[in-house]
GROMACS .gro file of C-alpha atoms in nm:
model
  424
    1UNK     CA    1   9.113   6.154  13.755
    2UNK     CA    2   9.165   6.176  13.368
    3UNK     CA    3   9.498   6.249  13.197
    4UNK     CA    4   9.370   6.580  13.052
    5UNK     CA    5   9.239   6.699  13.443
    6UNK     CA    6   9.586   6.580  13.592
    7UNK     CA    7   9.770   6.802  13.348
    8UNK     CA    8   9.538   7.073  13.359
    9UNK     CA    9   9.579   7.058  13.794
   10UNK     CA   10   9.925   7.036  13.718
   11UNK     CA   11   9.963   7.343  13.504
   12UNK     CA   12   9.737   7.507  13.762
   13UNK     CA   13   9.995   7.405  14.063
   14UNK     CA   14  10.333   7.520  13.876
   15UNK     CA   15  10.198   7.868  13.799
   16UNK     CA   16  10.097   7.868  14.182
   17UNK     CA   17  10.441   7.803  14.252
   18UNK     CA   18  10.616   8.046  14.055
   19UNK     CA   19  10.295   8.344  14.237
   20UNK     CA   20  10.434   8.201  14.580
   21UNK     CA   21  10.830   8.258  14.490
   22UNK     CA   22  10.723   8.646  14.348
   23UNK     CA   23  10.506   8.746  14.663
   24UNK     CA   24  10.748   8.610  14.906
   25UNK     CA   25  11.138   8.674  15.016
   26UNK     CA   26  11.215   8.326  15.114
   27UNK     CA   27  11.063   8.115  14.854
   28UNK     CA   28  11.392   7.793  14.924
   29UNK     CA   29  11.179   7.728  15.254
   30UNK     CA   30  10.850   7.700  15.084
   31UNK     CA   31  11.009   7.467  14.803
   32UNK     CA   32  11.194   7.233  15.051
   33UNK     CA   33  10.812   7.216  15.289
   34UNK     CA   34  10.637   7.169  14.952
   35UNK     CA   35  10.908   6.860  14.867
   36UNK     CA   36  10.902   6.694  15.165
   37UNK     CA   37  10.497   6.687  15.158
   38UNK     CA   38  10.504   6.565  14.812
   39UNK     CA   39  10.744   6.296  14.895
   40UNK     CA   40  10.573   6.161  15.243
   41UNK     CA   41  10.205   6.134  15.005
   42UNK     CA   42  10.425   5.984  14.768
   43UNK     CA   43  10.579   5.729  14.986
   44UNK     CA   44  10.359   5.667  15.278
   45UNK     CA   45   9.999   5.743  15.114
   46UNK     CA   46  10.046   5.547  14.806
   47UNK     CA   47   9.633   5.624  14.741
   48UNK     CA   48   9.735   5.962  14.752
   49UNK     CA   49   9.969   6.009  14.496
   50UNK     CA   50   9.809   6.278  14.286
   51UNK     CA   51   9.815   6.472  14.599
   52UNK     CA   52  10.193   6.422  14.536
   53UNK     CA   53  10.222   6.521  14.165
   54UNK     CA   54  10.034   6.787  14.253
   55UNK     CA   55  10.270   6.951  14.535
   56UNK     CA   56  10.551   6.842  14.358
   57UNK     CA   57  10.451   7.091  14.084
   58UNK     CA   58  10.394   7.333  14.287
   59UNK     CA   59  10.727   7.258  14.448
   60UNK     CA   60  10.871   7.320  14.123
   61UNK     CA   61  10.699   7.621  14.044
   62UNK     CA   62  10.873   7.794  14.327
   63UNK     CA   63  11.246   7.712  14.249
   64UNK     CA   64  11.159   7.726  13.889
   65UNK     CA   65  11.236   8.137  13.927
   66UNK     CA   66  11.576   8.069  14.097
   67UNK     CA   67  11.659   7.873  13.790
   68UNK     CA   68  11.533   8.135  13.524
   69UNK     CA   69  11.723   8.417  13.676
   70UNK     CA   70  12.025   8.192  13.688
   71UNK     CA   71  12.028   8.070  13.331
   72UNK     CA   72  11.777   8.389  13.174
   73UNK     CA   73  11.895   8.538  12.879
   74UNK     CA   74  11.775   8.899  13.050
   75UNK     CA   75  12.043   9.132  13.210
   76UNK     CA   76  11.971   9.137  13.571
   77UNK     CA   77  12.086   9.520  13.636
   78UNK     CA   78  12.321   9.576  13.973
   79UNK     CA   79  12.100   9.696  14.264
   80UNK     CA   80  12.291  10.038  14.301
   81UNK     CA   81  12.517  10.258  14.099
   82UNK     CA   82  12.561  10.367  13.774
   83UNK     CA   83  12.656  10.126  13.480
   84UNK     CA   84  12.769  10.155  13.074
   85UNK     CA   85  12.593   9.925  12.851
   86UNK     CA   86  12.593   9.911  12.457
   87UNK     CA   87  12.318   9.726  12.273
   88UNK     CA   88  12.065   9.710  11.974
   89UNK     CA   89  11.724   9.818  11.970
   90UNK     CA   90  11.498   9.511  11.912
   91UNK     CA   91  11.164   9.589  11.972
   92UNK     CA   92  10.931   9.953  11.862
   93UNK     CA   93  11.060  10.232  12.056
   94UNK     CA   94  10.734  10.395  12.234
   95UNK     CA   95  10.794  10.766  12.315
   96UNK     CA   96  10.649  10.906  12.575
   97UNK     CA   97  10.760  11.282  12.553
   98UNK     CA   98  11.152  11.321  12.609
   99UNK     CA   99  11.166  10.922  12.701
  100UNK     CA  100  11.162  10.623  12.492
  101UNK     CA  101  11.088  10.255  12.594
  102UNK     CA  102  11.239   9.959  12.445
  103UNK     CA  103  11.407   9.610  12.418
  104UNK     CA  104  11.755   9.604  12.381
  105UNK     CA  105  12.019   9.314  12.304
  106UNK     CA  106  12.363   9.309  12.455
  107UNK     CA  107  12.638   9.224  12.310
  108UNK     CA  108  12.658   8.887  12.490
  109UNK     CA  109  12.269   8.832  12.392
  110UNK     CA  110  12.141   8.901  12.718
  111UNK     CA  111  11.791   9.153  12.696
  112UNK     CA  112  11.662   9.432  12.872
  113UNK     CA  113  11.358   9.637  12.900
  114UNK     CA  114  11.430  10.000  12.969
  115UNK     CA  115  11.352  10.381  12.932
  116UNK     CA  116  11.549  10.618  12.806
  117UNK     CA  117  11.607  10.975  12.816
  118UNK     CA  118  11.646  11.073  12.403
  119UNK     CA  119  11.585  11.342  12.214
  120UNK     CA  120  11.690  11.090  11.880
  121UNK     CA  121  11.449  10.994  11.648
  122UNK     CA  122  11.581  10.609  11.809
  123UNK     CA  123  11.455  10.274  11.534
  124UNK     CA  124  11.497   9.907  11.543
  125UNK     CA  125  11.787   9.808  11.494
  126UNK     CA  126  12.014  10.134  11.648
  127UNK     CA  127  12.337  10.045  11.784
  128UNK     CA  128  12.309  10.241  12.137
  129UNK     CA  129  12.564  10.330  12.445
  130UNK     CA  130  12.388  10.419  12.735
  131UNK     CA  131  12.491  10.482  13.111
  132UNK     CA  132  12.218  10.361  13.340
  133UNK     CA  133  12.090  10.298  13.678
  134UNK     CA  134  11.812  10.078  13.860
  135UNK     CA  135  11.500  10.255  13.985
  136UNK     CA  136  11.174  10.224  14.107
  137UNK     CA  137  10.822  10.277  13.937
  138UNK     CA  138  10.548  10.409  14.128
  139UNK     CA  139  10.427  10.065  14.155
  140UNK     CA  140  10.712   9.958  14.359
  141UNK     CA  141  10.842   9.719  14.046
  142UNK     CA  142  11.203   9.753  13.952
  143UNK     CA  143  11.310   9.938  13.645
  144UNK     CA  144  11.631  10.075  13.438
  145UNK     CA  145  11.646  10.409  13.337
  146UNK     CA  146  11.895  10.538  13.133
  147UNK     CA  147  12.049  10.840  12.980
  148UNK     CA  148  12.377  11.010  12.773
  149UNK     CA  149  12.172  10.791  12.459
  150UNK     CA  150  12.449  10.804  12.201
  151UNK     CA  151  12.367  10.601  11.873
  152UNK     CA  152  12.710  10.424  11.741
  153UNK     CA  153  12.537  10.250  11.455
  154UNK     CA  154  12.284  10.062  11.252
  155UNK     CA  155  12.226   9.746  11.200
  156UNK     CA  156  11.814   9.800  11.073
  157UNK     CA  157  11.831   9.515  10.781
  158UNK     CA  158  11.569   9.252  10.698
  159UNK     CA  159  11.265   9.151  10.721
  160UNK     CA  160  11.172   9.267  11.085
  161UNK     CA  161  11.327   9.587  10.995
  162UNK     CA  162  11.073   9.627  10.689
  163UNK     CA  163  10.786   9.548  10.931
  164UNK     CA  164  10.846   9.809  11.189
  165UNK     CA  165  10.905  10.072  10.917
  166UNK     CA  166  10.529  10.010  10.824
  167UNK     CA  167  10.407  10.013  11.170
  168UNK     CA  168  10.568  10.362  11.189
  169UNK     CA  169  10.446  10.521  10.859
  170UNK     CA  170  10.109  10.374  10.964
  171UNK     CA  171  10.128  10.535  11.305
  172UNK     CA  172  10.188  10.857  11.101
  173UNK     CA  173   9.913  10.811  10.872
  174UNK     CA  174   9.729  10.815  11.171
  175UNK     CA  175   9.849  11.179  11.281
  176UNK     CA  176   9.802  11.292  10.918
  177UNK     CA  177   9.411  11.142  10.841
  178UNK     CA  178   9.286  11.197  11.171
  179UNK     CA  179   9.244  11.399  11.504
  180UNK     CA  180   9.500  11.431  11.735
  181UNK     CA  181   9.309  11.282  12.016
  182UNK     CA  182   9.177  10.960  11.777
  183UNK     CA  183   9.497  10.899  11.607
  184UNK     CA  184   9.658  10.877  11.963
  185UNK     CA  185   9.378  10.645  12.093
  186UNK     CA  186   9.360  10.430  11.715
  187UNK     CA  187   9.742  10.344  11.777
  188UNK     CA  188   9.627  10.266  12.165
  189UNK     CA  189   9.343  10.002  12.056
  190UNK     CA  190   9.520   9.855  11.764
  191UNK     CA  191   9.912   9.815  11.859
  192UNK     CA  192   9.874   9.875  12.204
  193UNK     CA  193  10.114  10.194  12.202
  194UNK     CA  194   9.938  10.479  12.491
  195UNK     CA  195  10.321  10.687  12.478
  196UNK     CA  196  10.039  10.990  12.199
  197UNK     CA  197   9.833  10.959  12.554
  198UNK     CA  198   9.799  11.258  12.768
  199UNK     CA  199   9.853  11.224  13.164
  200UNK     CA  200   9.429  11.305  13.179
  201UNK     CA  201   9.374  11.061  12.922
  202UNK     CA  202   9.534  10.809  13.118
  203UNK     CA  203   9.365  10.937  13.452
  204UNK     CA  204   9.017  10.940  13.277
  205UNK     CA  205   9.071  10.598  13.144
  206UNK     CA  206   9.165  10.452  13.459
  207UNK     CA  207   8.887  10.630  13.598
  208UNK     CA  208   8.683  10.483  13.361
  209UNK     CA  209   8.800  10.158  13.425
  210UNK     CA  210   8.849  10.114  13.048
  211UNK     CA  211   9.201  10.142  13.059
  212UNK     CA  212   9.193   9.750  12.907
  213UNK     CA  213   9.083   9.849  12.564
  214UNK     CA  214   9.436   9.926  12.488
  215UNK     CA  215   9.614   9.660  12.659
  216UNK     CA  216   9.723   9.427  12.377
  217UNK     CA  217   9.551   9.100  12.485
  218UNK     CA  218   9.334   8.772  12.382
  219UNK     CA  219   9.058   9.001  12.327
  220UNK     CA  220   9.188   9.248  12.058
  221UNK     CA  221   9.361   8.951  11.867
  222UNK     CA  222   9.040   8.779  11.868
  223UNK     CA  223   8.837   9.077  11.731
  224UNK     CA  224   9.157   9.104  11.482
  225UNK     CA  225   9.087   8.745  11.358
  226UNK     CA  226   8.669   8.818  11.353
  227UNK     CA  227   8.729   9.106  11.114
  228UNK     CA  228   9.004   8.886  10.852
  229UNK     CA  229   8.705   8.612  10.885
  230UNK     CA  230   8.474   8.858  10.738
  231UNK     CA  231   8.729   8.996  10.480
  232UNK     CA  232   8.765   8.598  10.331
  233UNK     CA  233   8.391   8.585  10.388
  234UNK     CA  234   8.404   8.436  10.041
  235UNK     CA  235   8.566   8.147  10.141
  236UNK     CA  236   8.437   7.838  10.225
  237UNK     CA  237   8.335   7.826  10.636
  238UNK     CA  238   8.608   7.567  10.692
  239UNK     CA  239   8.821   7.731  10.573
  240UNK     CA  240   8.757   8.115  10.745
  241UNK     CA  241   8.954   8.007  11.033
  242UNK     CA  242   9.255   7.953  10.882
  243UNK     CA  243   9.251   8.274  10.682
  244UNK     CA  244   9.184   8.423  11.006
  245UNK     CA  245   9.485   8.302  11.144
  246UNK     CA  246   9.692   8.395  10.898
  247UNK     CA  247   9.532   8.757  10.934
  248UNK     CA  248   9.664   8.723  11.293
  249UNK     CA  249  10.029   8.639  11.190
  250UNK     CA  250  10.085   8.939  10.988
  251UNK     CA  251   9.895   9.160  11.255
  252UNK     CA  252  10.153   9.043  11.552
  253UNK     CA  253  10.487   9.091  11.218
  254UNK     CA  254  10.317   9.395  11.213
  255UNK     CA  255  10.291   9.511  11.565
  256UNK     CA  256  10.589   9.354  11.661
  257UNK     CA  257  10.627   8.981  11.791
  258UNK     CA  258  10.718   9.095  12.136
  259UNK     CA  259  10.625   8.865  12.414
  260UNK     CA  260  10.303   9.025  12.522
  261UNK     CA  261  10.179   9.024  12.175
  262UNK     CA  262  10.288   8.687  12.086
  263UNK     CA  263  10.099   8.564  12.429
  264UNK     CA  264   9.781   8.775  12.332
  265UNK     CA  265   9.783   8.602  11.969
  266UNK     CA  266   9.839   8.240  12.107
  267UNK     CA  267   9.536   8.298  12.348
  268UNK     CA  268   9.322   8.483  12.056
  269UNK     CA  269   9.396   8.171  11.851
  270UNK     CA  270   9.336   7.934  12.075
  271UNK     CA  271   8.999   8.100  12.149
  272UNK     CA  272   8.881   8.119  11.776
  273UNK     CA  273   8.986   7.764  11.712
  274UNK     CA  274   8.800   7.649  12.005
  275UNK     CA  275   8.499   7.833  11.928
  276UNK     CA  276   8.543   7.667  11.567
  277UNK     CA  277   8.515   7.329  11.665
  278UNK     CA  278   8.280   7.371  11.936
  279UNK     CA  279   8.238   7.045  12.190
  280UNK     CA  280   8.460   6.870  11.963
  281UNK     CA  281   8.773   6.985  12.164
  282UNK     CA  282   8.777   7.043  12.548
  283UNK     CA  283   8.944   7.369  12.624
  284UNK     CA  284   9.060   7.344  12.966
  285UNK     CA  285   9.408   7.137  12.800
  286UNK     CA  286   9.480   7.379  12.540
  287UNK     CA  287   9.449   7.670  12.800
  288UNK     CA  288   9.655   7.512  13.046
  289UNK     CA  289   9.915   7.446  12.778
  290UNK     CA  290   9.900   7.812  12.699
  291UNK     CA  291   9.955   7.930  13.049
  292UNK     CA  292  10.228   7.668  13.147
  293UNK     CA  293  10.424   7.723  12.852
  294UNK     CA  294  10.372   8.139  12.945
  295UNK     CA  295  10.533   8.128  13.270
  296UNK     CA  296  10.781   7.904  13.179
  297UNK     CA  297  10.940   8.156  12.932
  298UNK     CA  298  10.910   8.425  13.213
  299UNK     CA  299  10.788   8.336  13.555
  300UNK     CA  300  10.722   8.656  13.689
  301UNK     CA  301  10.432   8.732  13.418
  302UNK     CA  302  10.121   8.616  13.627
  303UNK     CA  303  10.210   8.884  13.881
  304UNK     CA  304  10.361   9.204  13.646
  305UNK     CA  305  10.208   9.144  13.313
  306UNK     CA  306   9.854   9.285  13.338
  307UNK     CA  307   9.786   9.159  13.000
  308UNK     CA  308   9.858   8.824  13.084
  309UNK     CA  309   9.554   8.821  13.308
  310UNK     CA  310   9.368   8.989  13.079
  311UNK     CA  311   9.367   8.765  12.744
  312UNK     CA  312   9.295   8.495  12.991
  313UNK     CA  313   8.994   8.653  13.158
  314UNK     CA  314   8.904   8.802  12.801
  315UNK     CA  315   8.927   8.372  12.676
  316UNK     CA  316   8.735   8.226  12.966
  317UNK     CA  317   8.424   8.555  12.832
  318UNK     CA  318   8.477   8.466  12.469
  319UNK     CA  319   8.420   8.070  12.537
  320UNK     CA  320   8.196   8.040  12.768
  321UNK     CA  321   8.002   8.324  12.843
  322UNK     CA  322   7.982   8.405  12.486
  323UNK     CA  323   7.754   8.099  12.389
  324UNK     CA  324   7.542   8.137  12.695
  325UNK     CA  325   7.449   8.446  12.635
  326UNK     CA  326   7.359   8.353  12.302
  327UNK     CA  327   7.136   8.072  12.375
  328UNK     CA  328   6.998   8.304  12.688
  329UNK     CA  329   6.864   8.596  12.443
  330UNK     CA  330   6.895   8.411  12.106
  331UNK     CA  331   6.787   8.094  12.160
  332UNK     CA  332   6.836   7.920  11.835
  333UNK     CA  333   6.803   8.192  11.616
  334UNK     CA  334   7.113   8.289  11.370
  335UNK     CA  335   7.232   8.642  11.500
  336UNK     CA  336   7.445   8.678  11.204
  337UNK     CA  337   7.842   8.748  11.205
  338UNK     CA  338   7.836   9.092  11.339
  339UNK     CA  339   7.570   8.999  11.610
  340UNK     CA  340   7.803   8.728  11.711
  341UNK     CA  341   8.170   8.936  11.729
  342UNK     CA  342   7.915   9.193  11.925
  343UNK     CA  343   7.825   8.974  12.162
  344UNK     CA  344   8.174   8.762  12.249
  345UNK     CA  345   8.343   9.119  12.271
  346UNK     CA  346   8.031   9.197  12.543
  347UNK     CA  347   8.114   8.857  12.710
  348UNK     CA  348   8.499   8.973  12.721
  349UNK     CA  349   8.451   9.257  12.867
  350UNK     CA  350   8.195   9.126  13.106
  351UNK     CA  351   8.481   8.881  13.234
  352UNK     CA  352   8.800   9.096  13.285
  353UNK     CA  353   8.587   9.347  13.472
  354UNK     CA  354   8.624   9.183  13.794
  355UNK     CA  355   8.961   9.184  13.747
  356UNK     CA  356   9.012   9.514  13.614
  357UNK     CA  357   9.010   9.725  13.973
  358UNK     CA  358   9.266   9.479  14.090
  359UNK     CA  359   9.495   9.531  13.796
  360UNK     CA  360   9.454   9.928  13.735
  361UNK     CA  361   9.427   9.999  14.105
  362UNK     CA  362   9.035  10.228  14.068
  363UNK     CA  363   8.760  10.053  14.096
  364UNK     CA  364   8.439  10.243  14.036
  365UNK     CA  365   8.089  10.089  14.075
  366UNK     CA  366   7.919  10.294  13.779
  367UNK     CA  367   8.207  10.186  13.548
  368UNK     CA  368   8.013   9.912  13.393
  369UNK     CA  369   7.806  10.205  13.214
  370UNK     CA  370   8.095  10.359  12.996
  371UNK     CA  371   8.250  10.000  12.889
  372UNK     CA  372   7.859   9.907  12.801
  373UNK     CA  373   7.860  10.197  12.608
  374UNK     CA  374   8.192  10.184  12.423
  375UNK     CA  375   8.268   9.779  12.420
  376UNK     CA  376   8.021   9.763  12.108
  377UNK     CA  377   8.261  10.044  11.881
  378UNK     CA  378   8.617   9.939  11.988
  379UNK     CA  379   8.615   9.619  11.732
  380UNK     CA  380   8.438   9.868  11.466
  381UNK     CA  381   8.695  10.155  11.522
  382UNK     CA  382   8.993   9.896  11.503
  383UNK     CA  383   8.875   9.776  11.176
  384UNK     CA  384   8.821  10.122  11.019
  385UNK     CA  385   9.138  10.296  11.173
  386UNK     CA  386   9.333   9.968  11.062
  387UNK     CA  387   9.184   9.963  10.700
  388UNK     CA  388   9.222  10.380  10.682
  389UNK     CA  389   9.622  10.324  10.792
  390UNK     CA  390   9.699  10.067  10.456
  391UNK     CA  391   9.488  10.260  10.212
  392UNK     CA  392   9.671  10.589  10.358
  393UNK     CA  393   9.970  10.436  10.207
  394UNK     CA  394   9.831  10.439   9.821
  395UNK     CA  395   9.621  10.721   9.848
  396UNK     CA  396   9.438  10.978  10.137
  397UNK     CA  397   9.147  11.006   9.915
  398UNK     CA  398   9.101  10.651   9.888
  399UNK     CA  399   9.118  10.631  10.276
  400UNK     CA  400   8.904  10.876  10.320
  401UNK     CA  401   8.562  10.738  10.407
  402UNK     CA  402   8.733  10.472  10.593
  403UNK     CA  403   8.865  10.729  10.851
  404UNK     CA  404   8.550  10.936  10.868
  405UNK     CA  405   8.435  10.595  10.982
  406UNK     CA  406   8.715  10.557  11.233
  407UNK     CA  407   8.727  10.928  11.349
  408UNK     CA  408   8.350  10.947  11.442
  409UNK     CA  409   8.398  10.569  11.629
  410UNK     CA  410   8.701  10.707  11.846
  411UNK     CA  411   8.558  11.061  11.928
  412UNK     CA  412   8.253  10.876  12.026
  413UNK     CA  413   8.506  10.668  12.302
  414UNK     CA  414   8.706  10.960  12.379
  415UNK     CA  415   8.413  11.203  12.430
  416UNK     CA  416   8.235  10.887  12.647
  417UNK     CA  417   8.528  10.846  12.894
  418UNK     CA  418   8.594  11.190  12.903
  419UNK     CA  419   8.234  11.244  13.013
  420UNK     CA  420   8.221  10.973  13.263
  421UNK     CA  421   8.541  11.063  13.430
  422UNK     CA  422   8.394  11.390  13.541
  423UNK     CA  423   8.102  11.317  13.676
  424UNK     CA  424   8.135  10.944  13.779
   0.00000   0.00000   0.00000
């Protein structure tokens, strides 16, 4: 087997691993079975020993979770009762009408995801005491809800600071340039933020099954980096891919380098650049890389990260659907730029719509017909609600065909899932 394949198998083998030690209570038992298998191939069936790399991977991958929550830099919350914590806000709060989420930092660097119960206008960089408790979602998944939000400073300063000052005016040049419902669903598509979402929204989206187009993943970055590429279309080819990139590093400063979007933009990267250089580069390593070094800075993502799953499903569409379909319908014609962002956004969504049902928990039979019919507008109305948002900041008038442009895109979405989730 080549190098590239045995590292690729395993990648494939630890993130198997760390699955097994989510889905089951006793993972020590499956770890010490997977061991001693990977040690009698290892030792006894010396023509075998692939076999053993292979389940000693996977060996790994299921005390590798053990060891995160041992030495993670995330506040594992007590099971029961009430507890005090004080910490700064280091990620966008998202309200979602009389509760806030957000990251916060403790004082002894540990991090925690939570939602709070504010009626502050809460930033980055608040200073916040909080009494809390564990709780369950719906879902079943474990989460920390707080309350008594008291903010006992500020410590907003630098760069990062700066950045999620813009992202707020621009989510208020939103509210001022367009409709209610579109400036809700522009900050949805483009930063990933559903908290302006009504509850029959979300139902009709989910209904829909087109709840993806506003999980940050692979698949927005990518249509991110599509859109700088024609903005530099001046530039030399070679050299579009790099602008685009760089296009891609402001847009995560912008939204926020949270883990999510930072995964999303590694997998959008890694699917322009391979597109780029075409069979000069296999993919499979670059992908695996991607994914190991993923779970490895949180094991549990494969199995409560729905975006995780979708920027890979939304990579495998881009590269290699995406040129089939091409040479299927196109042959060797040249389809232009725009024909070409259409038609790897098609091949996206044609690829996390298996997955989708599994993910959102509705699956729908028809559903293929609304995505069909929006897919084509979301990169269009991302471009035109993103380009509205910084000219809003010189002048409305000068943004003002640009968010014509976007408001007519995103009332054309809304009205579509709104339609189908009546009468689908």
């Amino acid at each position: 087997m080549a190098k590239g394949n045995v590292f690729v198998w395993s990648a494939i083998c630890f993130c198997t691993g760390t699955i097994i030690a989510s889905v089951i209570d006793h993972p020590g038992a499956v770890f010490a079975g997977l061991l001693i298998l990977s040690l009698f191939f290892a030792i006894f069936m010396r023509a075998s020993r692939i076999v053993a790399l292979f389940l000693f991977a996977c060996a790994l991958g299921c005390l590798y979770p053990f060891l995160y929550k041992s030495f993670s830099s995330s506040f594992i919350p007590p099971d029961s009762g009430n507890f005090h914590i004080e910490g700064k806000i280091i990620s966008y709060p998202s309200d979602y009408g009389g509760l806030v989420k957000f990251n916060l930092k403790l004082a002894d660097g540990k991090k925690l995801n939570l939602t709070a119960e504010s009626y502050e206008d809460l930033k980055y960089g608040n200073i916040l005491a909080l009494d809390c408790k564990k709780d369950l979602l719906a879902s079943g998944k474990p989460s920390v809800f707080c309350k008594n939000t008291e903010i006992i400073g500020d410590e907003c300063k630098g760069f990062m600071c700066s950045l999620f000052s813009i992202r707020k005016r621009m989510s208020e040049n939103f509210k001022r340039i367009l409709s209610p419902n579109s400036s809700a669903l522009a900050d949805g598509i483009i930063f990933g933020d559903k908290s302006g979402f009504t509850p029959e929204f979300k139902d009709d989206l989910s209904a829909t099954g087109t709840t993806h187009i506003v999980a940050l993943s692979g698949f927005n970055i990518t249509i991110v980096a599509s859109f700088f590429a024609i903005i530099f279309f001046l530039l030399p080819v070679k050299w579009r891919p790099f602008a685009a990139t760089l296009g891609i590093i402001i847009f995560v400063l912008l939204v926020g380098p949270s883990a999510s979007v930072v995964r999303a933009a590694i997998m959008g990267l890694i699917a322009m650049l391979t597109k780029n250089m075409g069979r000069l580069v296999s993919v499979k390593g670059p992908m695996a890389l991607a994914a190991l070094l993923m779970v490895v800075s949180d094991p549990f993502i494969i199995m409560e990260d729905a975006g995780f799953i979708l920027s890979f499903a939304a990579f495998f569409g881009i590269v290699f659907i995406a040129p089939r379909l091409k040479k299927l319908f196109f042959r060797e014609r040249e389809i232009g730029f725009m024909g070409s962002v259409i038609t790897e956004c098609f091949s996206a969504e044609l690829a996390v719509s298996p997955v989708i049902p599994i993910l959102f928990g509705r699956f729908n039979w028809l559903s293929f017909i609304p995505n069909a019919m929006i897919i084509w507008s979301v990169p269009l109305a991302m471009f035109f609600s993103f380009v509205s948002g910084i000219l809003s900041f010189i002048s409305n008038y000068l943004a003002f065909p640009f968010s014509i442009l976007a408001e007519s895109l995103l009332s054309y979405e809304i009205g579509i899932i709104n339609f189908f989730a009546r009468y689908l």
